[in-house]
XYZ file of C-alpha atoms in Angstrom:
539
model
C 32.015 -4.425 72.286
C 32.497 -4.696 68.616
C 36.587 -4.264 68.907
C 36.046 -7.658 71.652
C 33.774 -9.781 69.394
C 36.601 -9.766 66.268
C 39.547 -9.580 68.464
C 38.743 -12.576 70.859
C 36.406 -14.609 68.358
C 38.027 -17.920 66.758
C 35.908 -20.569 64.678
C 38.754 -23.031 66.316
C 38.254 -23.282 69.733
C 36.544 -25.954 70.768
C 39.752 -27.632 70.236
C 41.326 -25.483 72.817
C 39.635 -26.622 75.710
C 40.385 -28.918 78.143
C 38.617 -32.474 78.882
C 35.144 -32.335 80.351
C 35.071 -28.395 80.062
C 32.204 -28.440 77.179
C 29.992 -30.310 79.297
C 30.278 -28.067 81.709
C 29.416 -24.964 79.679
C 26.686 -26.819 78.311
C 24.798 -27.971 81.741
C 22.311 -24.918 82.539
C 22.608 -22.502 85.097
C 19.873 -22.726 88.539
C 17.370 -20.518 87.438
C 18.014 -16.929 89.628
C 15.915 -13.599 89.638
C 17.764 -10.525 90.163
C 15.343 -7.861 91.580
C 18.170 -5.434 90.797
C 17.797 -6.314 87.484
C 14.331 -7.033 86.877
C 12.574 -3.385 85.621
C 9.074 -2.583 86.304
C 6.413 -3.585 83.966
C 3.366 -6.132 83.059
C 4.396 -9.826 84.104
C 4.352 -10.995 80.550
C 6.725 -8.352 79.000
C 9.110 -9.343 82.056
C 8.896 -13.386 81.155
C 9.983 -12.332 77.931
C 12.700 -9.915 78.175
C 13.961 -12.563 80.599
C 14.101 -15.656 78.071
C 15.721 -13.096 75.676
C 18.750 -12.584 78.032
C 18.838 -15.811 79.181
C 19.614 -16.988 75.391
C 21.246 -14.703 73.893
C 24.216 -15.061 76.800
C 23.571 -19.006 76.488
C 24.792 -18.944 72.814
C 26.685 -15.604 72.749
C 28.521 -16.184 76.174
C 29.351 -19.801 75.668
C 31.405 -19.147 72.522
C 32.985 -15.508 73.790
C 33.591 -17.006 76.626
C 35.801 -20.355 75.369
C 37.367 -17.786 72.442
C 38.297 -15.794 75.690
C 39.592 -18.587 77.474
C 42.112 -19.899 74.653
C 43.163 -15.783 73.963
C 43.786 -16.256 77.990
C 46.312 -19.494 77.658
C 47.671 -17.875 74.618
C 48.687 -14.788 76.024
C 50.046 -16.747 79.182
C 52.238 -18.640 76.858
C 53.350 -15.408 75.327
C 54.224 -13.509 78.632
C 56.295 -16.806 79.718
C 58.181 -17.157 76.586
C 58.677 -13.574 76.906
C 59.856 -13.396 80.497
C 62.373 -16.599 79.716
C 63.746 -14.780 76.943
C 64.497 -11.723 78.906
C 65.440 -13.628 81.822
C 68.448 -15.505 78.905
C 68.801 -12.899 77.889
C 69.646 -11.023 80.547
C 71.836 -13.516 81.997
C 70.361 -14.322 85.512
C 72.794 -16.990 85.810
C 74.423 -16.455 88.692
C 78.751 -15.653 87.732
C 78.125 -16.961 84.126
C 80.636 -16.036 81.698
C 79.972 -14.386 78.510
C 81.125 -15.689 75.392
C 80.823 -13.312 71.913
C 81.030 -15.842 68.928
C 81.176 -13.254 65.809
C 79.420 -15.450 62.741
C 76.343 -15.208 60.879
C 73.413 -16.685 62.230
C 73.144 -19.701 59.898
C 74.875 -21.470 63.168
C 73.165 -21.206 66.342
C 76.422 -21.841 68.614
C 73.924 -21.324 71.718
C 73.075 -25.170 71.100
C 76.214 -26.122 70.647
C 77.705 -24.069 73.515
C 74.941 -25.744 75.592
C 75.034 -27.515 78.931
C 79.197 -26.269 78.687
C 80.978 -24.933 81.980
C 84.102 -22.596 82.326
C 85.829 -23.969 85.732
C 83.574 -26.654 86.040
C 81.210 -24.201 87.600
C 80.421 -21.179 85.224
C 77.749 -21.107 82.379
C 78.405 -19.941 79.577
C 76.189 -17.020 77.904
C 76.775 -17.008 73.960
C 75.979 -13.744 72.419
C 76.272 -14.566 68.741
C 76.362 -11.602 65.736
C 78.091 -10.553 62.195
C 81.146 -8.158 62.510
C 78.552 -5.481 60.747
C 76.256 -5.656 63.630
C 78.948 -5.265 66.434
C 80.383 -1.667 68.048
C 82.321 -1.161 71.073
C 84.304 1.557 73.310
C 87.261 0.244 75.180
C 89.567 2.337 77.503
C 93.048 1.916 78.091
C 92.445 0.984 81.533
C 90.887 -2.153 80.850
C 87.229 -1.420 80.973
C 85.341 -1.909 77.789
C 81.897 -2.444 76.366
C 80.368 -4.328 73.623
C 77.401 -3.206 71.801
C 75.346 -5.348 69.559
C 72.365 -3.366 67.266
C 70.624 -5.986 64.969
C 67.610 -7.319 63.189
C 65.708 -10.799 64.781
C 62.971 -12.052 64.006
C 61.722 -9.022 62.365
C 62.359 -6.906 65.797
C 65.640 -4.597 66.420
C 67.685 -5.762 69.198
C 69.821 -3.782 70.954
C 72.722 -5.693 73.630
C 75.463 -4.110 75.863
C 77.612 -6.501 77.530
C 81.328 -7.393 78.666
C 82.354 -10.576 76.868
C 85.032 -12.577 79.007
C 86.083 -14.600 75.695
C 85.768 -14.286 71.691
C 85.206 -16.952 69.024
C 85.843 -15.258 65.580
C 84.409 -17.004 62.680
C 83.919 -14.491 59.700
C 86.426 -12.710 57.671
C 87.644 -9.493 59.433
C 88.261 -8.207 56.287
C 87.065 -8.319 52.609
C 87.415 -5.550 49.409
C 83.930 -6.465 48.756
C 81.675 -3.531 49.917
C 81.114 -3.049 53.775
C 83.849 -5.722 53.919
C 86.270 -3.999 55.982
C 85.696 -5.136 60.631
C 89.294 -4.115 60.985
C 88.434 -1.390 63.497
C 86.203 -3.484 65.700
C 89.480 -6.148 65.745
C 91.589 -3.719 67.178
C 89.066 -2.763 69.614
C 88.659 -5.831 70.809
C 92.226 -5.974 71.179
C 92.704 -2.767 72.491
C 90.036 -4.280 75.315
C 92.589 -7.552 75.873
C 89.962 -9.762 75.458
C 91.474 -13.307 74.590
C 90.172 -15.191 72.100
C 90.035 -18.151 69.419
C 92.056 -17.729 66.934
C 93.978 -14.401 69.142
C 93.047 -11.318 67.552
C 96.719 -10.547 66.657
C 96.359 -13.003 64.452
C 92.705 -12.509 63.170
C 94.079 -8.787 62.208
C 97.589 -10.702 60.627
C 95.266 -12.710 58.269
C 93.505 -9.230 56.784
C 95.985 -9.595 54.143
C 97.025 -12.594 52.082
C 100.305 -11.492 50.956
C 101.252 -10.680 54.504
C 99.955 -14.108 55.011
C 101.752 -15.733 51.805
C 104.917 -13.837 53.209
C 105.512 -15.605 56.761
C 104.864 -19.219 54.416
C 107.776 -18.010 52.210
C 109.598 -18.135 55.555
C 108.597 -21.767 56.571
C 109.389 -22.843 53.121
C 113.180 -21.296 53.410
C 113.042 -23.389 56.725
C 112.039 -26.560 55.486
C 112.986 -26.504 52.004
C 110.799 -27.271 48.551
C 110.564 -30.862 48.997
C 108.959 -30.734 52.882
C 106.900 -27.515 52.366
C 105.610 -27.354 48.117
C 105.094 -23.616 48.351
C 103.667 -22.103 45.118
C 105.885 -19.849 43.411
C 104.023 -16.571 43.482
C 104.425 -12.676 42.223
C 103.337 -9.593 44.564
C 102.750 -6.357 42.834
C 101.741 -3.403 45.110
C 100.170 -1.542 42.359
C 99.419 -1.712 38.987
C 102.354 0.351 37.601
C 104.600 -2.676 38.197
C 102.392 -5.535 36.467
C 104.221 -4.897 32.772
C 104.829 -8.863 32.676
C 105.086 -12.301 34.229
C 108.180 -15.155 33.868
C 105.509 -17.758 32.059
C 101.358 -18.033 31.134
C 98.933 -19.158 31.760
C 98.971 -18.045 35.345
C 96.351 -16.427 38.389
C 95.788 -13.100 38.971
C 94.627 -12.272 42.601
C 93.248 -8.904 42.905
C 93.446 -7.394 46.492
C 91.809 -9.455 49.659
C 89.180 -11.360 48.530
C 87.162 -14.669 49.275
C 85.450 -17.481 47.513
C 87.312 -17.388 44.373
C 86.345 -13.790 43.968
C 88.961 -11.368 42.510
C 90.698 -14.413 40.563
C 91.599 -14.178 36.932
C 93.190 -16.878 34.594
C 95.323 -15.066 32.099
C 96.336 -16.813 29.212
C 98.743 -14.549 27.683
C 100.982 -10.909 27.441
C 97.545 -8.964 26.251
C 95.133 -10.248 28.613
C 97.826 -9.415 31.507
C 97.983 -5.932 30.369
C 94.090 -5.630 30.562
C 94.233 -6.739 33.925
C 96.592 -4.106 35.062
C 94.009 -1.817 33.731
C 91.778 -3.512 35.657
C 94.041 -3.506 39.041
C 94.355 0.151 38.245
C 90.723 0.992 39.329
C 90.837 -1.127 42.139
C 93.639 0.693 43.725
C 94.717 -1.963 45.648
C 98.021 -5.119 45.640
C 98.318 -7.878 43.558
C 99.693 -11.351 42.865
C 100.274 -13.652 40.163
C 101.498 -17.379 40.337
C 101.193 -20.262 38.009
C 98.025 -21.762 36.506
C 98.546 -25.455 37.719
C 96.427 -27.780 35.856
C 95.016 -29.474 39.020
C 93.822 -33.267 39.425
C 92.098 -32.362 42.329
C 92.728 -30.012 45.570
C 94.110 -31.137 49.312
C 92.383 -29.674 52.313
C 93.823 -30.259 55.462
C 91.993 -28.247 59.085
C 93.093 -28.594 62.188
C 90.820 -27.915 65.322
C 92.942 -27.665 68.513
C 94.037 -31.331 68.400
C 91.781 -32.653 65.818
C 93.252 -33.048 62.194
C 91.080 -33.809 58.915
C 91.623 -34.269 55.110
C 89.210 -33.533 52.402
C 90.116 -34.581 48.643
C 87.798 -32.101 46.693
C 87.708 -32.574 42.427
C 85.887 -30.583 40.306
C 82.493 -31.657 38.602
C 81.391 -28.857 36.840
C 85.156 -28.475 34.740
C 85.766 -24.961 36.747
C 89.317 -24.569 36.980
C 88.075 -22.796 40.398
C 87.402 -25.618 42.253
C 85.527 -24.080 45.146
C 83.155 -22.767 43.216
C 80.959 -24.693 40.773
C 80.096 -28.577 41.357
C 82.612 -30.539 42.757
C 83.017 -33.694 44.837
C 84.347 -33.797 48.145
C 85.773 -37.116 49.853
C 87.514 -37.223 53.363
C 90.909 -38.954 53.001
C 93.396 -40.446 55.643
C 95.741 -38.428 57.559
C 99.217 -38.912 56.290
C 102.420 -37.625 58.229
C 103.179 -35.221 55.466
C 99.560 -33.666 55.490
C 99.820 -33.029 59.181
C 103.452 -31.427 59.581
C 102.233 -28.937 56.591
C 99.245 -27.748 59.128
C 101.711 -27.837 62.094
C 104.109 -25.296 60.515
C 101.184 -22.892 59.410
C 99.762 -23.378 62.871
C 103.018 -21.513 64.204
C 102.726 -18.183 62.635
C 101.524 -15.694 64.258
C 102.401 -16.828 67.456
C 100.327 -19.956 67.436
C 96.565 -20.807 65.483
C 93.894 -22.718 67.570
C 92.507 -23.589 64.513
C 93.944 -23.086 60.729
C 93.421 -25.164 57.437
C 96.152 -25.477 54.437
C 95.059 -25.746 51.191
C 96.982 -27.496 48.360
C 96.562 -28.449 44.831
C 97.749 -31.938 42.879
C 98.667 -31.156 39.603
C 97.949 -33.972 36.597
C 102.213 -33.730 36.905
C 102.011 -35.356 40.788
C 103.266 -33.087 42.445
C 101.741 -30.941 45.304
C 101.620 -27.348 45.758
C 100.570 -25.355 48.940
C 98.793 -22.378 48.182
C 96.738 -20.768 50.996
C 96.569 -21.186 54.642
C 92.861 -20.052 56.280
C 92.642 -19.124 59.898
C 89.603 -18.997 61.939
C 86.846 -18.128 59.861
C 87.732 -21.017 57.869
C 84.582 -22.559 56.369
C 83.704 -26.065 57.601
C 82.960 -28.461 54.860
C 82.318 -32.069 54.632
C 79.772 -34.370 56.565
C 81.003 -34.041 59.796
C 80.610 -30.444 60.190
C 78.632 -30.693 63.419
C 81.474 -33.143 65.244
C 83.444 -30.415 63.599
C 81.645 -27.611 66.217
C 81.868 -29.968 69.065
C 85.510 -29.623 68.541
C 85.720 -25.954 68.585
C 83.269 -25.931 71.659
C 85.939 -27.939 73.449
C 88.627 -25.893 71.997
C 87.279 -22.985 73.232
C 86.255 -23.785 76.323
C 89.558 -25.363 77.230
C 90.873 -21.696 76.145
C 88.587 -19.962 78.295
C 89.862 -22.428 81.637
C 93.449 -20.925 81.232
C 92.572 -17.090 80.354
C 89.071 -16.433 82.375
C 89.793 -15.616 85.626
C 87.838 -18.050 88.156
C 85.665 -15.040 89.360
C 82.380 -14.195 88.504
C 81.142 -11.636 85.507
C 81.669 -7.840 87.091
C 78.320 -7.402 85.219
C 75.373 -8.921 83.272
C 73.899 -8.260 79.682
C 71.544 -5.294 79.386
C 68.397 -6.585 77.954
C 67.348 -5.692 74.445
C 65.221 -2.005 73.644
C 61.955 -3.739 72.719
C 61.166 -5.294 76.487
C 59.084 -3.058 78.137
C 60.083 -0.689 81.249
C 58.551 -3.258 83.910
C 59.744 -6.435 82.845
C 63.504 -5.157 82.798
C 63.173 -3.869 86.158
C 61.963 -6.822 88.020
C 64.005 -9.514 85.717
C 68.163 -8.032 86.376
C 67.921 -10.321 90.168
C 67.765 -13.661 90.267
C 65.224 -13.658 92.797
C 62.626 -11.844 90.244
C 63.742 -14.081 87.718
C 62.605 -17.276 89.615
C 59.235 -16.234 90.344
C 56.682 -17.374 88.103
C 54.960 -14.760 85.611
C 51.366 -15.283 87.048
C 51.864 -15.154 90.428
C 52.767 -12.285 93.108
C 56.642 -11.961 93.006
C 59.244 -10.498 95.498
C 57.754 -6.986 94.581
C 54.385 -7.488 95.561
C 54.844 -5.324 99.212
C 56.793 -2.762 97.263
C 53.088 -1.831 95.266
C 51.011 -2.879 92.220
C 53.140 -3.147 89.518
C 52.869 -0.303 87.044
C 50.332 -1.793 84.866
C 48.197 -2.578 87.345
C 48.258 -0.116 89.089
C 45.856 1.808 86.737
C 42.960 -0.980 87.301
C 42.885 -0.956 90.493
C 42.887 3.268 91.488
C 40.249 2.965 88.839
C 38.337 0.078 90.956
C 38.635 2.243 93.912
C 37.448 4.962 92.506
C 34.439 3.461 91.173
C 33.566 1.710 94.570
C 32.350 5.190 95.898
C 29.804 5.950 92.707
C 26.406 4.982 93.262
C 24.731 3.066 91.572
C 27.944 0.727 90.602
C 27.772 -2.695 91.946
C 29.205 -6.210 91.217
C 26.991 -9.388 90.259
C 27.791 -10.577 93.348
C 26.703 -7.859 95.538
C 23.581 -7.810 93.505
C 22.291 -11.273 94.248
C 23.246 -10.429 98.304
C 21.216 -7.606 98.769
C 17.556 -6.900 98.932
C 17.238 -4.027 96.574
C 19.757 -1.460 95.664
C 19.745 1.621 92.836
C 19.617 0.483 89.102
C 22.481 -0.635 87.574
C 25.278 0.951 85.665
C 24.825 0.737 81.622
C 28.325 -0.438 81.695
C 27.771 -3.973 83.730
C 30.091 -5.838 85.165
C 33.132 -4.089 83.355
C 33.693 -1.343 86.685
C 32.907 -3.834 89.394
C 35.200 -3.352 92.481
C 33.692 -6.476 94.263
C 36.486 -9.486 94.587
C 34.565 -11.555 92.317
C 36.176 -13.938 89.810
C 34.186 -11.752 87.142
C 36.786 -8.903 88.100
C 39.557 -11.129 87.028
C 37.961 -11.298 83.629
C 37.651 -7.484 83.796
C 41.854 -6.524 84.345
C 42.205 -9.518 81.441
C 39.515 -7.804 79.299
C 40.534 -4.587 80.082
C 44.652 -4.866 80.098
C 45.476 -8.235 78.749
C 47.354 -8.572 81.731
C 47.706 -12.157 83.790
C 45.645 -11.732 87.182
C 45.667 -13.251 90.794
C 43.974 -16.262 91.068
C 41.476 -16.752 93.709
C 41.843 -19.445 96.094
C 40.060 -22.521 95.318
C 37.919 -24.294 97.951
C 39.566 -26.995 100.060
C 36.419 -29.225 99.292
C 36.554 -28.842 95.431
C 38.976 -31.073 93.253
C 41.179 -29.314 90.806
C 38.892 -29.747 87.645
C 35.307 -28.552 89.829
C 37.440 -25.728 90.810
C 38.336 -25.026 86.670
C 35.197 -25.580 85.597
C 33.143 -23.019 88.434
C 35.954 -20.566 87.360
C 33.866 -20.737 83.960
C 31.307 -20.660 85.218
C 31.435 -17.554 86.600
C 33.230 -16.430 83.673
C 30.173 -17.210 81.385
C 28.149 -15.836 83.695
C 29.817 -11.913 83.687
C 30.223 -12.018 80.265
C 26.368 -12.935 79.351
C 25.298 -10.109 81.414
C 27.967 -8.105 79.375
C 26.618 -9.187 75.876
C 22.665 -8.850 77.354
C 23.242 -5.581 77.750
């Protein structure tokens, strides 16, 4: 009784209650004598012990009973947000296509992936996660699985699906630690799942000199004064890094991101500490020219979309991606756009790529990177800019997903319980609403009620156990049970309050009187309510 009183008592909830409900509760009951109840004794003593009961479950039962009523609506609200998020998640949609966007979660591409349709017909079900939370088996026959194990909301989820498409938006590879998603690229490949940019290329761009290499080729192509190309140094170990034609110059160590693993070396000393530097690393390197910059040149294309970003440095960081700097969106020249179109080629074509240039206090431009994919969106247009790769994606999807539907639907995540997986993977369970009989109703109580009501049977053949209702019917009957109400087997409303008391579980709702409007129906509900649980606190 104790465990009841703190777990359902709240100081706020008058506010929870409807319109016209607290009058209600506070009009007083008929007076009613219960010779079941009434125990033998002088007259007076039984006057007394009655106006005792009859206020304490006033007072006591008024304010259980409205804390019990908003823990009710709370835990509705609860067990429908619950069974909607299984229901997502377990993609009910009938032939929707699943979509696996690999990015951090600082972008929720379900929203911007919303109200989208593959064939004009097929929803699309994102399922959105960091390389480091992703694992997969795929077999050389074509079948494949995707598993997803990861942290939300303080709760482990755990996914299995078949993704008909992939949107790649993080760095498949990186030297800093757990950096390295090469071996879920190649199972996603090895799976032949298509994809934006296409995974051969997402695994081409896990090295930048590889990278640098096929932009030495379109600069033979076009020549220096089409395609500025950066001269540049590789070293594949340290052993070879004894000098450099000029200084200052850059000093890229390995495959890194974000102006990490970038050096400025001023001179013949400082280059030879870095090769003792590149020696622990055990990895490539580069050098090129320190260009004194005026500012730096991005240019992005998405699908058919091109933008230009002028970006000069604040904070006096020769780096300028790191540090303050201020970023401007310039116009589109012809020159910008054929550099992006020639990158775009490599690798048998880029969906979306960005080239990044620098103009030197000399005026002259030099190209120096080219980003795929997981390019970072920058500027104040980054949410047109995920419109755009919605579209782009979704016009990808039109030519590679066949127009059939999914062979199978996500497996819902480990923390739902056992019965609301089982009733949720059909569409037909999935329309039903939580607090009413569904579809498998004639099949048997469902497993957690099933408990409640073999105990209700049982506890209809003990003597001695009867409902309020019975109580007030009958002439006289044995005394009853020091537990009240609580093992009633009776259909009276006060049993409803018994399976919520006793399992937190949503009951059946009797039907309401023909004659009674919808609020005198709510408010006898209450009623009765108040009623079972005054005799509960009396006692």
């Amino acid at each position: 009784m104790n465990y009841l009183r703190r777990r359902l008592s709240d100081s706020n909830f008058m506010s929870n209650l409807p319109n016209g409900y607290m009058t209600d509760l506070q009009r007083p009951d008929p007076p009613q004598q219960d010779p079941a109840i009434v125990s033998p004794g002088p007259p007076e003593r039984r006057m007394s012990t009655n106006q005792q009961s009859e206020g304490t479950g006033s007072g006591a039962g008024a304010g259980f009973l409205s804390s019990f009523t908003k823990a009710v609506k709370q835990t509705t609200a609860a067990v429908a947000e619950k069974v909607t998020e299984v229901a997502d998640k377990a993609g009910v949609a009938s032939g929707a296509k699943i979509l696996l966007v690999i990015d951090d979660q600082q972008t929720d591409w379900v929203k911007v992936f919303k109200g989208k349709k593959v064939h004009g017909e097929f929803d699309i079900k994102v399922e959105q996660a960091d390389f480091s939370e992703i694992n997969l088996i795929a077999h050389a026959t074509g079948a494949y699985s995707v598993d997803i194990e990861a942290i939300r909301n303080e709760t482990k989820v755990t996914k299995c699906f078949r993704p008909d498409f992939v949107l790649v938006r993080q760095h498949a590879f990186s030297m800093a630690k757990n950096g390295d998603h090469r071996h879920i690229v190649i199972g996603l490949q090895y799976a032949g799942l298509p994809g934006v940019n296409s995974l051969h290329s997402v695994y081409n761009f896990c090295d930048k000199p590889w990278v640098f290499a096929n932009m030495v080729r379109l600069y033979k192509q076009l020549g220096p004064e089409e395609f500025p190309l950066i001269e540049q140094v590789y070293y594949p170990n340290h052993r070879e890094m004894i000098t450099t034609p000029g200084f200052p110059v850059v000093v890229k160590m390995g495959h890194a991101h974000s102006g990490m693993g970038k050096v400025k070396v001023d001179n013949q000393y400082d280059f030879q500490d870095i090769a003792s530097v590149v020696a622990l690393t055990k990895t490539y390197a580069t050098s090129e020219p320190f260009i004194d910059a005026k500012y730096d040149v991005r240019i992005q294309k998405i699908g058919d979309n091109y933008k230009a970003y002028m970006r000069t440095s604040i904070s006096g960081n020769w780096k300028t991606n790191t540090g303050s700097a201020m970023l401007e969106q310039i116009a589109m020249s012809d020159r910008y756009r054929m550099w992006v179109d020639s990158c775009s080629e490599v690798f048998g074509g880029l969906d979306m790529c960005a080239v990044e240039a620098l103009h030197g206090k000399d005026g002259k431009d030099y190209i120096i990177e080219v980003v795929g994919c997981s390019m970072p969106l920058i500027g104040d247009q980054q949410d047109e800019d995920r419109a755009q790769i919605a579209e782009l994606v979704v016009s990808k999807m039109n030519q590679t997903v066949p127009h059939i539907a999914s062979p199978s639907p996500v497996r819902p995540t480990a923390a739902q319980p056992a019965q609301v997986t089982d009733t949720l993977l059909t569409p037909a369970a999935a329309e039903t609403p939580p607090w009413r009989p569904g579809p498998e109703a004639h099949r048997g109580p469902a497993p957690a009620e099933a408990p409640a009501k073999a105990r209700s049977a049982r506890q209809a053949t003990v003597p001695g156990r009867r409902s309020p209702g019975s109580t007030a019917a009958e002439g006289s009957s044995p005394a009853r049970s020091p537990r009240g109400p609580y093992y009633s087997a009776a259909p009276h409303p006060s049993t409803e309050s018994q399976s919520l008391t006793n399992a937190f579980n949503i009951p059946e709702t009797p039907a309401p009187q023909a004659s009674l409007s919808q609020d005198e129906v709510k408010a006898e509900t209450i009623r009765n309510l108040r009623k079972s649980f005054a005799s509960l606190f009396s006692d």
